[in-house]
mmCIF file of C-alpha atoms in Angstrom:
data_model
loop_
_atom_site.group_PDB
_atom_site.id
_atom_site.type_symbol
_atom_site.label_atom_id
_atom_site.label_comp_id
_atom_site.label_asym_id
_atom_site.label_seq_id
_atom_site.Cartn_x
_atom_site.Cartn_y
_atom_site.Cartn_z
ATOM 1 C CA MET A 1 0.000 0.000 0.000
ATOM 2 C CA ALA A 2 1.274 3.494 -0.838
ATOM 3 C CA LEU A 3 1.066 6.363 1.649
ATOM 4 C CA SER A 4 1.012 9.935 0.356
ATOM 5 C CA THR A 5 1.966 12.890 2.539
ATOM 6 C CA VAL A 6 3.055 16.497 1.933
ATOM 7 C CA ASP A 7 6.775 17.162 2.389
ATOM 8 C CA LEU A 8 8.245 20.231 4.081
ATOM 9 C CA ASP A 9 8.458 22.039 0.734
ATOM 10 C CA GLY A 10 4.758 21.495 0.022
ATOM 11 C CA ARG A 11 5.335 18.746 -2.539
ATOM 12 C CA PRO A 12 3.756 15.282 -2.573
ATOM 13 C CA ALA A 13 5.779 12.495 -0.958
ATOM 14 C CA VAL A 14 4.807 8.881 -1.600
ATOM 15 C CA ARG A 15 6.233 5.639 -0.256
ATOM 16 C CA MET A 16 5.136 2.056 0.202
ATOM 17 C CA VAL A 17 4.069 1.047 3.718
ATOM 18 C CA SER A 18 2.925 -2.163 5.369
ATOM 19 C CA PRO A 19 -0.220 -1.539 7.437
ATOM 20 C CA ARG A 20 -0.277 -3.222 10.830
ATOM 21 C CA GLY A 21 -4.042 -3.638 10.603
ATOM 22 C CA PHE A 22 -7.144 -2.055 12.093
ATOM 23 C CA VAL A 23 -7.322 -1.323 15.820
ATOM 24 C CA GLY A 24 -9.120 -4.188 17.528
ATOM 25 C CA ASP A 25 -8.261 -6.785 14.895
ATOM 26 C CA GLY A 26 -5.703 -9.584 15.227
ATOM 27 C CA PHE A 27 -2.852 -8.662 17.574
ATOM 28 C CA LEU A 28 -4.007 -5.010 17.812
ATOM 29 C CA ARG A 29 -6.311 -5.643 20.768
ATOM 30 C CA ILE A 30 -7.302 -2.464 22.580
ATOM 31 C CA SER A 31 -6.065 -3.697 25.983
ATOM 32 C CA LYS A 32 -4.591 -6.779 27.646
ATOM 33 C CA ASP A 33 -8.107 -7.726 28.764
ATOM 34 C CA ASP A 34 -9.556 -7.508 25.251
ATOM 35 C CA ASN A 35 -10.626 -10.961 24.086
ATOM 36 C CA GLY A 36 -11.405 -9.825 20.570
ATOM 37 C CA GLN A 37 -14.753 -8.170 21.293
ATOM 38 C CA TRP A 38 -13.837 -4.799 19.767
ATOM 39 C CA THR A 39 -13.230 -3.576 16.231
ATOM 40 C CA SER A 40 -12.771 -0.224 14.478
ATOM 41 C CA ASP A 41 -12.117 1.556 11.162
ATOM 42 C CA VAL A 42 -8.820 3.055 12.414
ATOM 43 C CA LEU A 43 -5.925 1.780 10.315
ATOM 44 C CA THR A 44 -2.400 1.610 11.737
ATOM 45 C CA ILE A 45 1.018 1.889 10.149
ATOM 46 C CA CYS A 46 4.420 2.316 11.763
ATOM 47 C CA THR A 47 7.558 4.344 11.206
ATOM 48 C CA HIS A 48 10.896 5.373 12.681
ATOM 49 C CA ALA A 49 10.631 8.419 14.961
ATOM 50 C CA LYS A 50 13.310 10.216 12.931
ATOM 51 C CA SER A 51 11.932 9.477 9.477
ATOM 52 C CA ASN A 52 10.876 12.335 7.217
ATOM 53 C CA LYS A 53 7.249 11.285 7.281
ATOM 54 C CA VAL A 54 6.979 12.030 11.003
ATOM 55 C CA GLN A 55 7.647 15.748 10.551
ATOM 56 C CA GLU A 56 5.485 15.764 7.420
ATOM 57 C CA LEU A 57 2.558 14.326 9.382
ATOM 58 C CA VAL A 58 3.114 16.755 12.252
ATOM 59 C CA ASN A 59 2.839 19.622 9.752
ATOM 60 C CA THR A 60 -0.038 18.206 7.698
ATOM 61 C CA ASN A 61 -1.926 15.196 9.014
ATOM 62 C CA ASP A 62 -4.186 14.734 5.985
ATOM 63 C CA VAL A 63 -3.156 11.545 4.199
ATOM 64 C CA GLN A 64 -4.138 9.329 1.295
ATOM 65 C CA LEU A 65 -3.385 5.629 0.915
ATOM 66 C CA VAL A 66 -3.869 3.527 -2.190
ATOM 67 C CA ALA A 67 -3.671 -0.196 -2.880
ATOM 68 C CA TYR A 68 -4.151 -2.119 -6.113
ATOM 69 C CA LEU A 69 -5.119 -5.790 -6.148
ATOM 70 C CA PRO A 70 -3.914 -6.984 -9.583
ATOM 71 C CA HIS A 71 -5.636 -10.384 -9.486
ATOM 72 C CA THR A 72 -9.037 -8.786 -8.913
ATOM 73 C CA GLY A 73 -8.532 -5.518 -10.789
ATOM 74 C CA ILE A 74 -9.645 -3.546 -7.724
ATOM 75 C CA GLN A 75 -8.121 -0.236 -6.629
ATOM 76 C CA ILE A 76 -8.775 0.994 -3.082
ATOM 77 C CA ARG A 77 -8.086 4.562 -1.963
ATOM 78 C CA LEU A 78 -8.363 5.620 1.666
ATOM 79 C CA GLY A 79 -8.465 9.193 2.932
ATOM 80 C CA GLY A 80 -8.133 10.280 6.529
ATOM 81 C CA ASN A 81 -6.202 12.025 9.269
ATOM 82 C CA ALA A 82 -3.048 10.707 10.910
ATOM 83 C CA SER A 83 -2.280 10.784 14.641
ATOM 84 C CA LEU A 84 1.164 9.766 15.913
ATOM 85 C CA LEU A 85 1.899 7.852 19.108
ATOM 86 C CA PHE A 86 5.524 7.910 20.299
ATOM 87 C CA HIS A 87 7.116 5.785 23.011
ATOM 88 C CA PRO A 88 6.645 7.386 26.473
ATOM 89 C CA ASP A 89 10.429 7.885 26.749
ATOM 90 C CA ASN A 90 10.641 9.652 23.391
ATOM 91 C CA PRO A 91 10.973 13.461 23.711
ATOM 92 C CA ASN A 92 8.122 13.867 21.202
ATOM 93 C CA HIS A 93 5.703 11.786 23.255
ATOM 94 C CA SER A 94 2.305 13.300 23.985
ATOM 95 C CA SER A 95 -1.217 12.048 24.471
ATOM 96 C CA LEU A 96 -2.843 10.665 21.343
ATOM 97 C CA SER A 97 -4.893 13.449 19.745
ATOM 98 C CA LEU A 98 -7.411 10.988 18.306
ATOM 99 C CA ASP A 99 -10.237 10.038 20.671
ATOM 100 C CA MET A 100 -10.117 6.280 20.132
ATOM 101 C CA ARG A 101 -13.156 5.710 22.331
ATOM 102 C CA GLN A 102 -15.258 7.279 19.592
ATOM 103 C CA ARG A 103 -13.801 4.950 16.956
ATOM 104 C CA VAL A 104 -14.302 1.457 18.373
ATOM 105 C CA TRP A 105 -17.446 -0.605 18.695
ATOM 106 C CA PRO A 106 -18.410 -4.115 19.831
ATOM 107 C CA ARG A 107 -17.662 -6.808 17.292
ATOM 108 C CA ASN A 108 -20.641 -8.751 18.604
ATOM 109 C CA GLU A 109 -23.774 -7.053 17.234
ATOM 110 C CA ALA A 110 -25.767 -8.275 20.212
ATOM 111 C CA ALA A 111 -23.789 -5.842 22.371
ATOM 112 C CA SER A 112 -25.211 -2.883 20.457
ATOM 113 C CA GLU A 113 -28.799 -3.349 21.646
ATOM 114 C CA ASN A 114 -28.255 -1.181 24.728
ATOM 115 C CA LYS A 115 -27.002 2.374 24.474
ATOM 116 C CA ASP A 116 -25.643 4.669 27.143
ATOM 117 C CA GLU A 117 -24.798 7.968 25.503
ATOM 118 C CA GLY A 118 -24.421 9.729 28.845
ATOM 119 C CA ASN A 119 -21.122 8.000 29.706
ATOM 120 C CA PRO A 120 -18.198 8.594 27.332
ATOM 121 C CA ALA A 121 -16.481 5.490 28.758
ATOM 122 C CA LEU A 122 -19.325 3.366 27.396
ATOM 123 C CA VAL A 123 -19.905 2.425 23.773
ATOM 124 C CA ASN A 124 -23.305 0.910 23.134
ATOM 125 C CA GLY A 125 -23.560 0.007 26.811
ATOM 126 C CA CYS A 126 -20.138 -1.686 26.926
ATOM 127 C CA ASP A 127 -17.322 -0.417 29.135
ATOM 128 C CA ILE A 128 -14.102 0.217 27.194
ATOM 129 C CA ASP A 129 -10.718 -0.473 28.727
ATOM 130 C CA LEU A 130 -8.671 1.152 25.974
ATOM 131 C CA ASP A 131 -4.881 1.358 26.292
ATOM 132 C CA VAL A 132 -3.157 2.993 23.301
ATOM 133 C CA GLU A 133 0.302 2.233 24.743
ATOM 134 C CA TYR A 134 -0.635 -1.442 24.827
ATOM 135 C CA ILE A 135 -1.726 -1.238 21.182
ATOM 136 C CA ARG A 136 1.585 0.380 20.200
ATOM 137 C CA GLU A 137 3.588 -2.210 22.147
ATOM 138 C CA GLN A 138 1.740 -5.124 20.543
ATOM 139 C CA ALA A 139 2.310 -3.640 17.099
ATOM 140 C CA TYR A 140 6.050 -3.471 17.844
ATOM 141 C CA LEU A 141 6.324 -6.975 19.299
ATOM 142 C CA ASN A 142 4.505 -8.527 16.338
ATOM 143 C CA HIS A 143 7.232 -7.486 13.924
ATOM 144 C CA SER A 144 9.905 -10.003 13.030
ATOM 145 C CA PRO A 145 13.206 -9.706 14.982
ATOM 146 C CA VAL A 146 14.867 -8.371 11.818
ATOM 147 C CA ARG A 147 12.224 -5.675 11.363
ATOM 148 C CA ARG A 148 12.370 -4.650 15.032
ATOM 149 C CA ALA A 149 16.136 -4.198 14.733
ATOM 150 C CA TRP A 150 15.647 -1.559 12.027
ATOM 151 C CA TYR A 151 14.243 0.813 14.634
ATOM 152 C CA SER A 152 17.538 0.728 16.553
ATOM 153 C CA TRP A 153 19.436 1.926 13.479
ATOM 154 C CA PRO A 154 20.473 5.530 12.718
ATOM 155 C CA PRO A 155 17.803 7.832 11.197
ATOM 156 C CA PRO A 156 16.484 6.629 7.822
ATOM 157 C CA GLY A 157 17.365 8.618 4.717
ATOM 158 C CA ARG A 158 20.760 9.721 6.069
ATOM 159 C CA ALA A 159 24.123 8.625 4.673
ATOM 160 C CA ARG A 160 24.944 5.112 5.800
ATOM 161 C CA ALA A 161 27.734 4.924 8.379
ATOM 162 C CA ALA A 162 30.825 2.759 7.872
ATOM 163 C CA ASP A 163 30.445 1.153 11.314
ATOM 164 C CA SER A 164 28.462 -2.055 10.703
ATOM 165 C CA SER A 165 27.797 -2.466 14.451
ATOM 166 C CA LEU A 166 25.244 0.356 14.154
ATOM 167 C CA TYR A 167 23.071 -1.932 12.013
ATOM 168 C CA PRO A 168 22.378 -5.164 13.938
ATOM 169 C CA THR A 169 20.325 -7.692 12.001
ATOM 170 C CA GLU A 170 18.761 -9.003 15.217
ATOM 171 C CA ILE A 171 19.093 -7.285 18.570
ATOM 172 C CA SER A 172 18.900 -10.545 20.520
ATOM 173 C CA LYS A 173 22.070 -11.768 18.794
ATOM 174 C CA ILE A 174 24.228 -8.927 20.172
ATOM 175 C CA ALA A 175 26.765 -10.661 22.418
ATOM 176 C CA ASP A 176 27.269 -7.888 24.967
ATOM 177 C CA LYS A 177 24.216 -7.752 27.250
ATOM 178 C CA ALA A 178 24.538 -4.027 27.983
ATOM 179 C CA GLU A 179 24.794 -3.261 24.259
ATOM 180 C CA MET A 180 21.833 -5.496 23.510
ATOM 181 C CA GLU A 181 19.702 -3.694 26.100
ATOM 182 C CA LYS A 182 20.793 -0.313 24.718
ATOM 183 C CA TYR A 183 19.803 -1.237 21.182
ATOM 184 C CA GLU A 184 16.508 -2.723 22.339
ATOM 185 C CA MET A 185 15.660 0.478 24.211
ATOM 186 C CA ASN A 186 16.615 2.580 21.202
ATOM 187 C CA ALA A 187 14.375 0.467 18.973
ATOM 188 C CA ARG A 188 11.418 0.892 21.307
ATOM 189 C CA ARG A 189 11.959 4.655 21.638
ATOM 190 C CA ASN A 190 12.167 5.052 17.872
ATOM 191 C CA TYR A 191 9.023 3.029 17.148
ATOM 192 C CA VAL A 192 6.063 5.247 16.253
ATOM 193 C CA LEU A 193 2.588 3.891 15.617
ATOM 194 C CA ILE A 194 0.474 5.999 13.273
ATOM 195 C CA PHE A 195 -3.297 5.849 13.618
ATOM 196 C CA ILE A 196 -5.142 6.686 10.398
ATOM 197 C CA ASP A 197 -8.682 7.830 11.151
ATOM 198 C CA VAL A 198 -10.220 6.789 7.840
ATOM 199 C CA ASN A 199 -13.094 9.003 6.691
ATOM 200 C CA LYS A 200 -13.335 8.165 2.999
ATOM 201 C CA VAL A 201 -12.976 4.963 0.963
ATOM 202 C CA ASP A 202 -12.983 4.968 -2.852
ATOM 203 C CA ILE A 203 -13.167 1.538 -4.529
ATOM 204 C CA VAL A 204 -12.811 1.061 -8.274
ATOM 205 C CA ASP A 205 -13.451 -2.355 -9.825
ATOM 206 C CA LEU A 206 -11.766 -2.250 -13.228
ATOM 207 C CA LYS A 207 -13.125 -5.630 -14.295
ATOM 208 C CA GLN A 208 -16.714 -4.684 -13.511
ATOM 209 C CA SER A 209 -16.287 -1.019 -14.522
ATOM 210 C CA THR A 210 -17.817 0.148 -11.257
ATOM 211 C CA ARG A 211 -16.811 2.662 -8.621
ATOM 212 C CA LYS A 212 -18.254 3.282 -5.169
ATOM 213 C CA ILE A 213 -17.328 5.976 -2.651
ATOM 214 C CA TYR A 214 -17.931 5.478 1.061
ATOM 215 C CA THR A 215 -17.949 8.560 3.299
ATOM 216 C CA ARG A 216 -18.048 8.480 7.075
ATOM 217 C CA ARG A 217 -20.755 10.542 8.704
ATOM 218 C CA GLY A 218 -20.285 12.416 11.967
ATOM 219 C CA ASP A 219 -21.869 9.587 13.957
ATOM 220 C CA THR A 220 -19.308 7.062 12.588
ATOM 221 C CA THR A 221 -21.825 5.429 10.236
ATOM 222 C CA TRP A 222 -21.031 5.419 6.517
ATOM 223 C CA SER A 223 -22.822 6.524 3.374
ATOM 224 C CA ALA A 224 -22.246 4.859 -0.012
ATOM 225 C CA LEU A 225 -22.507 6.422 -3.458
ATOM 226 C CA ASN A 226 -22.145 4.755 -6.842
ATOM 227 C CA VAL A 227 -20.222 7.047 -9.214
ATOM 228 C CA ASN A 228 -18.735 6.810 -12.675
ATOM 229 C CA PRO A 229 -15.325 5.111 -12.790
#
C-alpha cells in the first residue's frame, strides 16, 4: 500500500508502507483484557521516529493511501487524518490526539442493543478499557526480529555509516548484554505507531467497470454512493 503525505516544501511524498491492521483486529487488541470483542475503522502503520514522514505528518496530518489488487482488478483509496503515538520515553511523546473511544465498537452485534450515551467510557452500553500504549507495544512486538532491529538503526534517509555495528540484524544476537539492552531500548523509543482515522474509501473495480465511494458521517456510520469510474 502506498502512503502519500506532503513534504516540508509542500510537494507530494509517496512511499510504500505495510499496514499493521485495524485497531481491535488480530494482535491489535485495545487492551490486555480484550478478548477480541472490539473492532474499528482506524488503520495503523508504523515508522521510525526520525523518518521524514513524522515531521510531514506533524505539519499536515491529511493523508491518502492507495492499494491495487492486480488479481481482482480492484483499486482501493483511503483518505483520513493521521495521529502519531511515540514511546513514552521519546521526547516527542504526547497524548494521542485521536479520541479512540469514539472509533471502536463491539464486534458482537448483540452488544449494540443497549445504548448509554451519557457515559463517554461506554460504547453501546459496553465499558471500554482502551490502552493505546498497549496497542503500540503489541504492534512493535509482532514485527519479526529483523524488522524490530531496524528501529535501533540511525535515522532513515541519512548517509549510511561505515560502522556495521550500528546496524544489527537481530538485537537478541548482540553478544554484549549491555549493548543489547541499549539497542533494544533505542528500537522501542524510535518506534512510532500511526493511527489513520479513515473518513473516505474509494473503490474502483476495473473488471466490472464500477466505482463506489464510502464517506463516514459524523456519527461514525457510513454513506455509499455509486459514481462513474
